[in-house]
């Protein structure tokens, strides 16, 4: 992480650049959801819109994490904490997947 | 005492302590929001109703996204300014951040407020009507023969409403307890007296209670001061008690006493039952040492004859307790949550659930209790889904729906639906020119319409069709007119038509920020009256609510997620505001100290931004 005055002065430019990129992505995510010409997949909301929307959000979140939260150059310990949290959060999502293999929904279950 | 490692890093971690702390906290936050998001996914996949996708106004959400991104930059700039020892600039960036938090919460408040004042009703045939129901225009007139208060719940405004409407004499009630055990219930038919908490002697079987032969160790009476012990109770015949001694009034206090008594009685009963089971298990295990638990389990259950003498009579079963009272009562509109009619089972026993779970027993006087909707959304998606489930053509079922036929007193809904169909399937305009419909246009591109396009008429379309400025309306006279005449409504050409000026959308409405702004009511007059009216008798309404968690899972999740996020915004603003206004001492002592604090507060703020980055597309755009 930059801590010398010169490095910080340099990174200030990056902060504003990231601000611009984030705004552009925000406009983009609204545009693909509202402007019919830019709609991916069939028109209206569908699974392609979902993945595109989530992908844009993930890129935005990564930029905030990497630049604003200085995750691009952090100590190992913090990566460890954050990594474990992400693993658990993903595990929570994976639990939802269990619903798909729940045999109670099989037609011949009973 | 010097606090260590607030500026210089610890050797083993390489970080100052607060940073370790905030990252541990953020890790827990990731899991908290991760759990909520996965709950969202789970409920959305499993939803048994059409998920209301893309219904929230996008513009305020978009503005809020910009606001939060800008505030994130501001926080990181404030930190950079501290590092460069520019205190003035730091103050400005911090102030900007706090202002951003204020704007964010302000917009959220407007958004929430619009939801709190916007109603929806699901009719018996799963048609959904959205619109505004004006307070004061609607009352619930009940022909009542009783109330059912659940002793387990808190009774708020509705309880007071009901009690308010009773004359002083009426406040003395005959209460009937619904005890779980029939024998106990019979024994409780003590005339006009409120009895609770009976503790019976062990040597007297319950079956003989009621003869007066039973020795009762403790008898309590409910009065307006709560429960009172009745002293010389040994050998008392319940029927011989003088009811006039017990001045019972239905007040919050008595309700509270009932609730407490119920809780105590349940506690006692649970213990008694558990003790009996434990004893049986012990004996059974001793007698059959070689048998498995599951082999024994079938023979073991609570021996009612053994435990009965020890059981306390509970003052309410799951139904709570009944207040028998005949009469007519009017409740404010919007109080009714659901009508649970037990007509097949008990023809006279209609159970109306109010919003605090009070049940009003009796029927609504329908012609006095209709809901006056100013319709700004007509949604047949749920109806269509149900129709498809039973292999019927949704469009046919919609045509036969109540709201387009006998319910449509003024013909507004029918004209709107016909205009919508014209838009969907095309029509011939006045000059004889064929106008292509939306479905055909899509088909040419190899696409199909979404259920939303097919079965839902949006607010802006209703305004367009209704105000007559839209070309499609020219085709409306094709509508079968007889229904209008049949219902005695005004003739189609006599329908009150608002002027264009009246229908002009305000700036905020145009951009979908709000439907109307009740908070600013004096500045922007109420405009719902310009939407088409629809009178919905309560008997047609299965479920009605404002757009709050009570309406459906989507709104429950929306309020949970954005509410929790909003609390984070407020919390973050408080912390950053503290560093901004009270950070002077830290700065004078060691600028790095304040810089580290701001960095840590900033990390939290960025996380709040990060959550919103996901919330915005998921709730507003998907």
XYZ file of C-alpha atoms in Angstrom:
732
model
C 0.000 0.000 0.000
C 1.248 3.415 -0.917
C 2.217 5.470 2.107
C 4.877 7.929 0.979
C 3.472 11.361 -0.011
C 4.662 10.950 -3.612
C 3.000 7.561 -3.984
C -0.236 8.896 -2.481
C -0.250 11.861 -4.846
C 0.097 9.416 -7.685
C -2.704 7.184 -6.417
C -5.118 10.114 -6.133
C -5.283 10.187 -9.925
C -6.109 6.498 -9.888
C -8.933 7.072 -7.382
C -10.634 9.531 -9.710
C -10.060 7.259 -12.668
C -11.729 4.414 -10.765
C -14.602 6.734 -9.875
C -15.109 7.368 -13.575
C -14.948 3.677 -14.426
C -17.443 2.827 -11.689
C -19.866 5.467 -12.970
C -19.538 4.126 -16.510
C -20.208 0.584 -15.334
C -23.217 1.784 -13.347
C -24.675 3.448 -16.427
C -23.862 0.316 -18.425
C -25.649 -2.009 -16.008
C -28.762 0.186 -16.150
C -28.515 0.525 -19.931
C -28.427 -3.224 -20.599
C -31.414 -3.658 -18.312
C -33.575 -0.852 -19.697
C -32.665 -0.163 -23.332
C -34.181 -2.855 -25.577
C -31.443 -2.518 -28.223
C -28.751 -3.405 -25.696
C -30.608 -6.302 -24.143
C -28.725 -9.580 -24.268
C -30.533 -12.864 -24.788
C -34.286 -12.697 -25.379
C -35.842 -9.380 -24.538
C -36.968 -8.818 -20.981
C -35.179 -10.203 -17.973
C -33.668 -13.643 -18.453
C -30.696 -15.668 -17.306
C -28.264 -13.832 -19.640
C -29.278 -10.517 -18.107
C -28.724 -12.029 -14.688
C -25.188 -13.200 -15.470
C -24.297 -9.966 -17.219
C -25.647 -7.866 -14.349
C -23.797 -9.946 -11.775
C -20.603 -9.863 -13.846
C -20.664 -6.071 -14.057
C -21.395 -5.844 -10.337
C -18.506 -8.196 -9.607
C -16.108 -6.115 -11.697
C -17.265 -2.971 -9.892
C -16.951 -4.614 -6.505
C -13.466 -5.893 -7.374
C -12.371 -2.386 -8.347
C -13.672 -0.955 -5.072
C -11.987 -3.759 -3.162
C -8.691 -3.614 -4.993
C -8.197 0.155 -5.235
C -10.282 1.883 -2.561
C -9.802 -0.835 0.042
C -6.151 -1.316 -1.005
C -6.605 -5.037 -1.445
C -4.224 -4.910 -4.425
C -1.320 -4.682 -2.004
C -2.202 -5.930 1.436
C -0.600 -8.094 4.078
C -1.060 -11.845 3.887
C -3.112 -12.016 7.062
C -5.866 -9.849 5.563
C -6.072 -11.984 2.445
C -6.459 -14.939 4.770
C -9.344 -13.356 6.713
C -11.114 -12.164 3.626
C -10.515 -15.396 1.751
C -12.044 -17.482 4.517
C -15.075 -15.177 4.645
C -15.551 -15.471 0.889
C -15.289 -19.257 1.103
C -18.020 -19.337 3.740
C -20.222 -16.925 1.791
C -19.855 -19.078 -1.315
C -20.637 -22.145 0.784
C -23.895 -20.486 1.833
C -24.797 -20.091 -1.829
C -23.788 -23.669 -2.519
C -26.279 -24.769 0.139
C -29.038 -23.300 -2.025
C -27.914 -25.717 -4.713
C -28.834 -28.613 -2.444
C -32.467 -27.685 -3.043
C -32.048 -28.861 -6.625
C -31.034 -32.350 -5.609
C -33.627 -32.619 -2.873
C -35.404 -35.900 -3.702
C -38.614 -34.701 -2.109
C -39.375 -32.937 -5.379
C -39.071 -36.125 -7.424
C -42.412 -37.178 -8.745
C -42.124 -40.722 -7.443
C -40.644 -39.832 -4.107
C -43.672 -40.785 -2.047
C -1.743 4.261 29.529
C -0.323 4.135 26.050
C -2.410 1.999 23.704
C 0.025 -0.066 21.646
C 0.073 -0.430 17.869
C -2.342 2.348 16.986
C 0.192 3.819 14.580
C 3.163 1.540 14.131
C 2.525 -1.986 12.914
C 2.868 -5.038 15.093
C 5.864 -7.116 14.169
C 4.036 -10.438 13.839
C 1.065 -9.230 11.774
C 2.699 -6.331 9.987
C -0.431 -4.257 10.611
C -1.719 -1.814 13.188
C -4.296 -3.400 15.424
C -7.411 -1.548 14.317
C -6.906 -2.799 10.789
C -6.885 -6.410 11.914
C -10.064 -5.655 13.849
C -11.934 -4.058 10.967
C -11.016 -6.845 8.574
C -12.238 -9.480 10.991
C -15.461 -7.493 11.290
C -15.779 -7.134 7.523
C -15.229 -10.868 7.139
C -18.229 -11.461 9.403
C -20.198 -8.902 7.395
C -19.399 -10.724 4.159
C -20.906 -13.859 5.638
C -23.943 -11.970 7.005
C -24.820 -10.409 3.674
C -23.801 -13.586 1.862
C -26.397 -15.454 3.904
C -29.060 -12.865 3.107
C -28.249 -12.906 -0.593
C -28.423 -16.672 -0.662
C -31.790 -16.428 1.106
C -32.849 -14.149 -1.731
C -31.734 -16.683 -4.338
C -33.449 -19.507 -2.494
C -36.757 -17.680 -2.108
C -36.688 -16.460 -5.678
C -36.060 -19.913 -7.133
C -38.748 -21.423 -4.946
C -41.319 -18.642 -5.320
C -44.821 -19.908 -6.072
C -45.896 -16.544 -7.452
C -44.562 -14.474 -10.361
C -41.517 -12.702 -8.995
C -41.985 -8.943 -9.295
C -38.884 -8.304 -11.371
C -37.810 -4.768 -12.236
C -40.615 -3.119 -10.321
C -38.679 -0.650 -8.209
C -38.083 2.833 -9.612
C -34.615 2.722 -11.153
C -33.744 6.404 -11.007
C -33.490 6.799 -7.224
C -31.485 3.579 -7.068
C -29.195 4.858 -9.808
C -28.723 8.212 -8.093
C -27.980 6.411 -4.855
C -25.348 4.312 -6.605
C -23.594 7.433 -7.873
C -23.904 9.000 -4.433
C -22.317 6.024 -2.708
C -19.508 5.721 -5.260
C -18.779 9.426 -4.892
C -18.742 9.117 -1.119
C -16.354 6.182 -1.381
C -13.957 8.317 -3.387
C -14.449 11.125 -0.878
C -13.470 8.902 2.032
C -10.358 7.632 0.332
C -9.488 11.231 -0.624
C -9.993 12.327 2.977
C -7.551 9.651 4.043
C -5.042 10.678 1.347
C -5.322 14.323 2.459
C -4.522 13.317 6.027
C -1.498 11.404 4.809
C -0.408 14.560 2.984
C -1.200 16.590 6.139
C -3.870 18.719 4.461
C -6.350 19.069 7.327
C -8.582 21.611 5.520
C -9.061 19.391 2.500
C -9.665 16.444 4.810
C -12.517 18.345 6.478
C -14.118 19.146 3.134
C -13.975 15.564 1.861
C -15.385 14.256 5.135
C -18.221 16.774 5.036
C -18.952 15.693 1.465
C -19.101 12.057 2.583
C -21.579 12.825 5.346
C -23.732 14.834 2.931
C -23.697 11.856 0.553
C -24.872 9.587 3.372
C -27.669 12.090 4.042
C -28.745 12.147 0.391
C -28.703 8.357 0.275
C -30.896 8.007 3.336
C -33.190 10.815 2.175
C -33.851 9.082 -1.126
C -34.393 5.804 0.701
C -36.909 7.511 2.970
C -38.852 8.842 -0.036
C -38.743 5.416 -1.652
C -39.913 3.655 1.503
C -42.614 6.225 2.092
C -44.023 5.719 -1.390
C -44.153 1.982 -0.690
C -45.906 2.500 2.642
C -48.701 4.445 0.929
C -49.118 2.288 -2.140
C -51.636 -0.523 -1.862
C -52.147 -3.802 -3.578
C -54.862 -6.386 -3.322
C -54.950 -9.964 -4.491
C -58.467 -10.861 -5.406
C -60.072 -14.238 -4.992
C -59.219 -15.159 -8.600
C -55.555 -14.066 -8.208
C -55.966 -10.853 -10.112
C -53.726 -8.247 -8.524
C -54.879 -4.650 -8.291
C -52.310 -2.017 -7.466
C -53.110 1.544 -6.591
C -53.828 3.983 -3.854
C -56.505 3.535 -1.269
C -57.257 6.844 0.318
C -57.420 6.843 4.086
C -60.838 7.996 5.159
C -62.573 6.800 2.029
C -62.660 3.264 3.254
C -64.026 1.753 6.407
C -64.550 -1.788 7.529
C -68.081 -2.194 8.773
C -68.504 -5.423 10.687
C -71.578 -7.221 11.767
C -69.874 -8.781 14.718
C -70.669 -11.583 17.050
C -67.386 -11.714 18.768
C -63.707 -11.033 18.846
C -60.928 -13.480 19.227
C -57.825 -12.133 20.869
C -54.844 -14.345 20.856
C -53.529 -14.249 24.352
C -50.068 -14.888 23.012
C -49.785 -11.693 21.063
C -49.555 -8.044 21.674
C -52.691 -6.185 20.747
C -52.059 -2.679 19.674
C -54.174 -0.103 17.921
C -56.915 -2.496 16.887
C -57.589 -3.585 20.401
C -57.925 0.019 21.456
C -60.120 0.766 18.447
C -62.468 -1.980 19.402
C -62.566 -1.155 23.074
C -63.063 2.511 22.221
C -66.214 1.736 20.313
C -67.850 -0.113 23.155
C -69.941 1.764 25.659
C -68.883 1.583 29.291
C -71.449 -1.129 30.056
C -70.327 -3.160 27.123
C -66.851 -3.441 28.455
C -67.897 -6.148 30.843
C -67.572 -9.254 28.805
C -68.361 -12.819 29.092
C -65.194 -14.626 28.247
C -65.095 -18.175 27.095
C -61.808 -19.886 27.356
C -60.899 -22.336 24.711
C -59.062 -24.908 26.707
C -57.333 -27.697 24.831
C -58.902 -30.519 26.766
C -62.649 -30.984 26.354
C -63.109 -32.119 29.942
C -61.321 -29.086 31.207
C -63.320 -26.864 28.957
C -66.617 -28.236 30.192
C -65.575 -27.785 33.728
C -64.854 -24.167 33.019
C -68.393 -23.216 32.263
C -68.587 -21.189 35.378
C -71.202 -18.589 34.745
C -69.908 -15.155 33.951
C -66.795 -15.626 35.965
C -63.295 -15.578 34.768
C -61.368 -18.456 36.184
C -57.825 -19.294 35.547
C -54.885 -21.077 36.959
C -56.723 -23.890 38.640
C -54.465 -26.077 40.634
C -56.137 -29.283 41.510
C -55.274 -31.652 44.251
C -53.522 -34.790 43.192
C -55.963 -37.149 44.836
C -58.991 -35.845 42.964
C -59.396 -37.033 39.410
C -60.340 -34.343 36.998
C -63.384 -36.179 35.713
C -65.353 -35.345 38.814
C -64.709 -31.674 38.561
C -67.896 -29.740 38.073
C -69.816 -31.673 40.724
C -68.567 -29.337 43.349
C -67.030 -32.275 45.090
C -63.597 -31.335 44.073
C -61.171 -29.704 46.385
C -59.528 -26.837 44.644
C -56.336 -25.625 46.130
C -56.181 -22.325 44.394
C -58.680 -20.410 42.350
C -57.922 -17.125 40.697
C -60.245 -14.589 39.204
C -59.523 -12.131 36.517
C -60.577 -8.633 37.400
C -59.699 -5.293 35.920
C -56.668 -5.329 38.194
C -55.448 -8.606 36.814
C -55.662 -11.945 38.571
C -56.792 -12.044 42.152
C -56.448 -15.073 44.374
C -59.672 -16.316 45.824
C -59.000 -17.497 49.305
C -61.677 -19.723 50.832
C -61.848 -21.927 47.803
C -61.727 -25.339 49.348
C -64.931 -27.140 48.413
C -66.378 -24.228 46.521
C -68.923 -25.080 43.913
C -68.007 -23.055 40.871
C -71.637 -22.546 39.898
C -72.438 -20.867 43.168
C -70.023 -17.991 42.764
C -71.490 -14.537 42.542
C -70.351 -12.972 39.299
C -71.087 -9.418 40.342
C -68.154 -9.567 42.714
C -65.730 -9.713 39.888
C -65.562 -6.473 38.084
C -63.905 -7.557 34.901
C -63.085 -5.045 32.263
C -61.392 -5.703 28.988
C -58.285 -3.612 29.201
C -54.723 -3.980 28.175
C -53.895 -4.836 31.750
C -56.216 -7.816 31.825
C -54.889 -8.957 28.493
C -51.400 -8.782 29.855
C -52.409 -10.756 32.918
C -53.997 -13.372 30.704
C -50.885 -13.629 28.623
C -48.674 -14.035 31.656
C -50.973 -16.631 33.123
C -51.009 -18.549 29.889
C -47.255 -18.581 29.802
C -46.974 -19.757 33.363
C -49.566 -22.451 32.872
C -47.786 -23.727 29.814
C -44.530 -23.851 31.687
C -46.110 -25.900 34.443
C -47.876 -28.214 32.007
C -44.737 -28.838 30.031
C -42.892 -29.792 33.172
C -45.669 -32.115 34.303
C -45.852 -33.841 30.938
C -42.106 -34.141 30.654
C -41.827 -35.609 34.144
C -44.431 -38.213 33.295
C -42.642 -39.164 30.081
C -39.314 -39.361 31.844
C -40.754 -41.674 34.473
C -42.252 -43.965 31.831
C -38.987 -44.143 29.932
C -37.159 -45.048 33.082
C -39.565 -47.868 33.876
C -39.669 -49.123 30.313
C -35.892 -49.204 30.039
C -35.617 -51.007 33.346
C -38.150 -53.632 32.313
C -36.798 -54.174 28.791
C -33.066 -53.728 28.985
C -32.488 -55.429 25.613
C -34.866 -53.374 23.534
C -33.912 -50.401 21.417
C -35.440 -46.998 22.081
C -37.489 -47.002 18.914
C -39.082 -50.281 19.883
C -40.241 -48.800 23.154
C -41.285 -45.423 21.827
C -44.634 -46.610 20.485
C -45.935 -47.438 23.930
C -44.882 -44.271 25.585
C -47.055 -41.216 25.620
C -48.303 -38.855 28.239
C -50.804 -40.629 30.519
C -53.561 -38.062 30.645
C -55.308 -39.640 33.613
C -52.121 -39.496 35.652
C -51.066 -36.000 34.777
C -54.493 -34.346 34.683
C -54.617 -33.509 38.379
C -51.349 -31.642 38.095
C -52.089 -29.708 34.945
C -52.918 -26.066 35.034
C -55.795 -24.899 32.923
C -54.478 -22.663 30.218
C -56.468 -19.557 29.481
C -56.139 -19.845 25.804
C -55.434 -22.467 23.298
C -53.907 -21.516 20.002
C -57.049 -19.530 19.304
C -56.642 -17.300 22.276
C -59.847 -16.334 23.960
C -63.166 -15.228 22.701
C -65.119 -12.152 23.476
C -68.771 -12.732 22.794
C -70.330 -9.497 21.776
C -72.881 -8.736 19.142
C -73.074 -5.447 17.388
C -71.822 -3.314 14.571
C -68.306 -1.989 14.573
C -66.440 0.145 12.142
C -62.691 -0.154 11.889
C -60.371 2.105 9.933
C -59.522 0.959 6.454
C -56.329 -0.958 5.787
C -56.678 -2.811 9.052
C -57.821 -6.047 7.533
C -55.025 -8.456 6.771
C -56.930 -11.483 5.592
C -60.356 -12.965 5.567
C -60.347 -16.539 6.656
C -63.835 -17.721 5.997
C -64.607 -21.082 7.531
C -67.854 -21.185 5.654
C -67.773 -24.847 4.651
C -67.339 -25.797 8.261
C -69.098 -23.158 10.285
C -71.435 -21.070 8.199
C -71.850 -18.312 10.745
C -68.319 -18.183 11.872
C -66.293 -15.938 9.679
C -62.860 -15.126 10.911
C -61.309 -11.858 9.827
C -57.693 -11.347 10.669
C -56.662 -7.811 11.443
C -53.120 -6.645 11.091
C -52.155 -7.372 14.677
C -53.663 -10.856 14.571
C -56.857 -9.889 16.350
C -59.664 -11.924 14.836
C -63.034 -10.361 14.295
C -65.730 -12.982 14.214
C -68.587 -11.985 12.049
C -69.203 -10.809 8.583
C -68.233 -7.627 6.883
C -71.119 -5.500 5.746
C -69.963 -5.640 2.157
C -71.709 -2.648 0.686
C -70.323 -0.438 3.404
C -66.816 -1.843 3.344
C -65.643 -1.734 -0.240
C -62.106 -0.667 -1.090
C -61.898 2.328 -3.383
C -58.826 1.811 -5.522
C -57.220 4.455 -7.674
C -55.728 1.857 -9.933
C -52.203 2.315 -11.225
C -51.350 -1.297 -11.906
C -53.331 -4.222 -13.221
C -51.486 -7.495 -12.892
C -52.806 -10.793 -14.243
C -49.490 -12.639 -14.034
C -50.451 -14.656 -10.983
C -53.801 -15.475 -12.519
C -52.078 -16.520 -15.769
C -49.667 -18.724 -13.841
C -52.566 -20.447 -12.092
C -54.390 -20.869 -15.399
C -51.359 -22.491 -17.007
C -51.068 -24.864 -14.093
C -54.503 -26.242 -14.904
C -53.794 -26.216 -18.665
C -56.087 -23.366 -19.519
C -55.462 -20.479 -21.865
C -54.488 -17.562 -19.621
C -56.022 -14.988 -21.933
C -59.411 -16.713 -21.772
C -59.268 -16.890 -18.012
C -58.323 -13.210 -17.829
C -61.264 -12.310 -20.053
C -63.552 -14.030 -17.578
C -61.975 -12.442 -14.515
C -64.111 -10.527 -12.089
C -62.283 -7.263 -12.554
C -63.016 -7.111 -16.293
C -66.635 -8.124 -15.950
C -69.058 -7.641 -13.090
C -66.472 -5.834 -10.982
C -65.854 -3.163 -13.588
C -68.649 -0.810 -12.715
C -67.479 2.141 -14.820
C -65.888 0.172 -17.654
C -62.460 1.624 -16.950
C -60.713 -1.696 -16.471
C -62.225 -3.161 -19.608
C -61.118 -0.183 -21.719
C -57.626 -0.395 -20.280
C -57.409 -4.107 -20.968
C -58.750 -3.722 -24.516
C -56.222 -0.972 -25.190
C -53.518 -3.221 -23.804
C -54.622 -6.066 -26.071
C -54.590 -3.692 -29.024
C -51.021 -2.822 -28.197
C -50.179 -6.508 -27.922
C -51.966 -7.858 -30.976
C -52.424 -4.828 -33.189
C -55.539 -2.955 -34.261
C -57.091 -0.925 -37.049
C -56.971 2.789 -36.413
C -59.614 5.385 -37.391
C -58.314 5.828 -40.926
C -58.530 2.096 -41.540
C -54.808 1.551 -41.270
C -53.550 -1.660 -39.701
C -51.214 -1.085 -36.775
C -48.904 -3.960 -36.022
C -48.969 -5.377 -32.521
C -46.063 -5.911 -30.168
C -46.284 -9.711 -30.339
C -46.046 -9.713 -34.148
C -43.063 -7.351 -34.038
C -41.282 -9.661 -31.640
C -42.172 -12.715 -33.680
C -40.548 -11.151 -36.722
C -37.330 -11.005 -34.692
C -37.762 -14.566 -33.491
C -38.594 -13.429 -29.982
C -41.541 -13.942 -27.653
C -43.235 -11.554 -25.257
C -42.511 -11.880 -21.553
C -45.304 -12.726 -19.106
C -44.942 -9.230 -17.807
C -45.677 -7.707 -21.198
C -48.564 -10.069 -21.790
C -50.349 -10.019 -18.493
C -49.468 -6.805 -16.746
C -50.585 -3.265 -17.510
C -48.068 -0.822 -16.110
C -48.804 2.482 -14.489
C -47.627 4.635 -17.374
C -49.757 2.590 -19.802
C -52.826 2.945 -17.630
C -52.303 6.699 -17.648
C -51.782 6.655 -21.412
C -54.844 4.541 -22.144
C -56.958 6.300 -19.595
C -56.211 9.867 -20.543
C -57.237 9.340 -24.129
C -54.104 10.864 -25.600
C -52.923 7.520 -26.855
C -53.958 6.443 -30.356
C -54.968 2.980 -29.222
C -57.883 4.398 -27.313
C -59.626 5.080 -30.601
C -60.195 1.360 -30.811
C -61.764 1.097 -27.410
C -65.394 1.500 -28.507
C -65.033 -2.069 -29.782
C -65.535 -3.057 -26.178
C -68.730 -4.884 -25.461
C -70.775 -2.183 -23.883
C -73.713 -4.010 -22.285
C -71.940 -4.556 -18.995
C -71.814 -0.840 -18.443
C -75.545 -0.464 -18.804
C -76.215 -3.559 -16.731
C -74.379 -2.314 -13.706
C -76.059 1.052 -13.754
C -72.768 2.913 -14.025
C -72.475 6.112 -15.989
C -72.637 5.774 -19.757
C -69.259 5.399 -21.417
C -69.270 8.895 -22.926
C -70.233 10.405 -19.559
C -67.228 8.981 -17.764
C -65.437 11.700 -15.849
C -62.342 12.497 -17.860
C -59.542 14.421 -16.223
C -57.989 17.213 -18.215
C -54.542 16.897 -19.760
C -53.157 19.449 -17.355
C -54.384 17.364 -14.446
C -52.747 14.296 -15.843
C -49.412 15.926 -16.545
C -46.807 13.923 -14.697
C -44.698 15.730 -12.179
C -40.970 15.706 -12.639
C -40.464 13.064 -9.971
C -43.206 10.850 -11.342
C -41.853 11.112 -14.862
C -38.539 9.725 -13.751
C -40.170 7.042 -11.710
C -38.795 8.364 -8.453
C -42.120 8.236 -6.692
C -45.770 7.649 -7.333
C -46.574 10.606 -5.182
C -44.917 12.187 -2.223
C -47.044 11.980 0.887
C -44.356 13.689 2.965
C -44.520 16.693 0.715
C -48.280 16.471 0.462
C -48.794 20.181 0.811
C -46.375 20.919 -2.019
C -47.599 18.380 -4.517
C -51.338 17.794 -4.227
C -52.582 14.241 -4.097
C -52.992 13.088 -7.613
C -54.257 9.563 -7.271
C -57.767 10.663 -8.080
C -56.749 10.980 -11.684
C -56.241 7.268 -11.939
C -59.216 5.119 -12.860
C -61.404 4.133 -9.947
C -62.265 0.609 -9.047
C -64.567 -0.396 -6.235
C -63.572 -3.743 -4.814
C -65.925 -5.307 -2.281
C -63.998 -6.831 0.576
C -65.392 -10.264 -0.110
C -63.397 -10.267 -3.344
C -60.164 -9.403 -1.579
C -58.150 -12.350 -0.370
C -55.070 -10.447 0.657
C -54.343 -6.771 0.699
C -51.447 -4.800 1.952
C -49.280 -1.839 1.239
C -46.003 -2.666 -0.490
C -44.417 -3.737 2.754
C -42.989 -7.104 3.838
C -46.555 -8.316 4.304
C -47.226 -8.145 0.574
C -44.866 -10.871 -0.602
C -41.432 -12.420 -0.157
C -39.843 -10.008 -2.585
C -40.786 -6.991 -0.507
C -39.843 -8.794 2.683
C -36.358 -9.320 1.238
C -36.228 -5.833 -0.215
C -36.917 -4.241 3.145
C -34.629 -6.607 5.033
C -31.677 -6.112 2.703
C -32.019 -2.388 2.074
C -32.996 -1.753 5.692
C -29.932 -3.513 6.997
C -27.807 -1.752 4.423
C -29.363 1.580 5.416
C -28.458 0.932 9.047
C -24.877 0.354 7.904
C -24.925 3.688 6.084
C -26.147 5.455 9.220
C -23.590 3.647 11.395
C -20.756 4.420 8.991
C -21.780 8.073 8.773
C -21.792 8.324 12.576
C -18.291 6.854 12.834
C -16.868 8.991 10.036
C -18.676 12.040 11.416
C -17.012 11.422 14.752
C -13.541 11.327 13.168
C -14.361 14.446 11.210
C -15.685 16.527 14.116
C -13.817 15.063 17.079
C -10.596 13.947 15.407
C -8.727 17.158 16.253
C -7.037 15.743 19.352
C -5.847 12.662 17.489
C -4.541 14.849 14.668
C -2.638 17.159 17.020
C -1.148 14.261 18.928
C -0.170 12.253 15.894
C -1.650 12.830 12.410
C -0.952 9.219 11.537
C -3.245 8.136 14.371
C -6.211 9.962 12.818
C -5.190 8.783 9.338
C -5.275 5.176 10.521
C -8.651 5.674 12.164
C -10.064 7.213 8.984
C -8.615 4.378 6.942
C -10.388 1.853 9.137
C -13.677 3.795 9.062
C -13.200 4.165 5.317
C -12.773 0.411 4.866
C -16.182 -0.060 6.456
C -17.630 2.640 4.220
C -16.233 1.010 1.082
C -17.770 -2.258 2.183
C -21.161 -0.541 2.493
C -20.666 0.751 -1.042
C -19.678 -2.719 -2.176
C -22.875 -4.252 -0.795
C -24.933 -1.627 -2.593
C -23.132 -2.416 -5.846
C -24.723 -5.871 -5.646
C -28.017 -4.778 -4.099
C -28.810 -2.272 -6.821
C -28.820 -4.635 -9.815
C -30.305 -7.541 -7.879
C -33.249 -5.643 -6.412
C -33.837 -2.962 -9.033
C -32.774 -4.461 -12.349
C -33.369 -8.202 -12.066
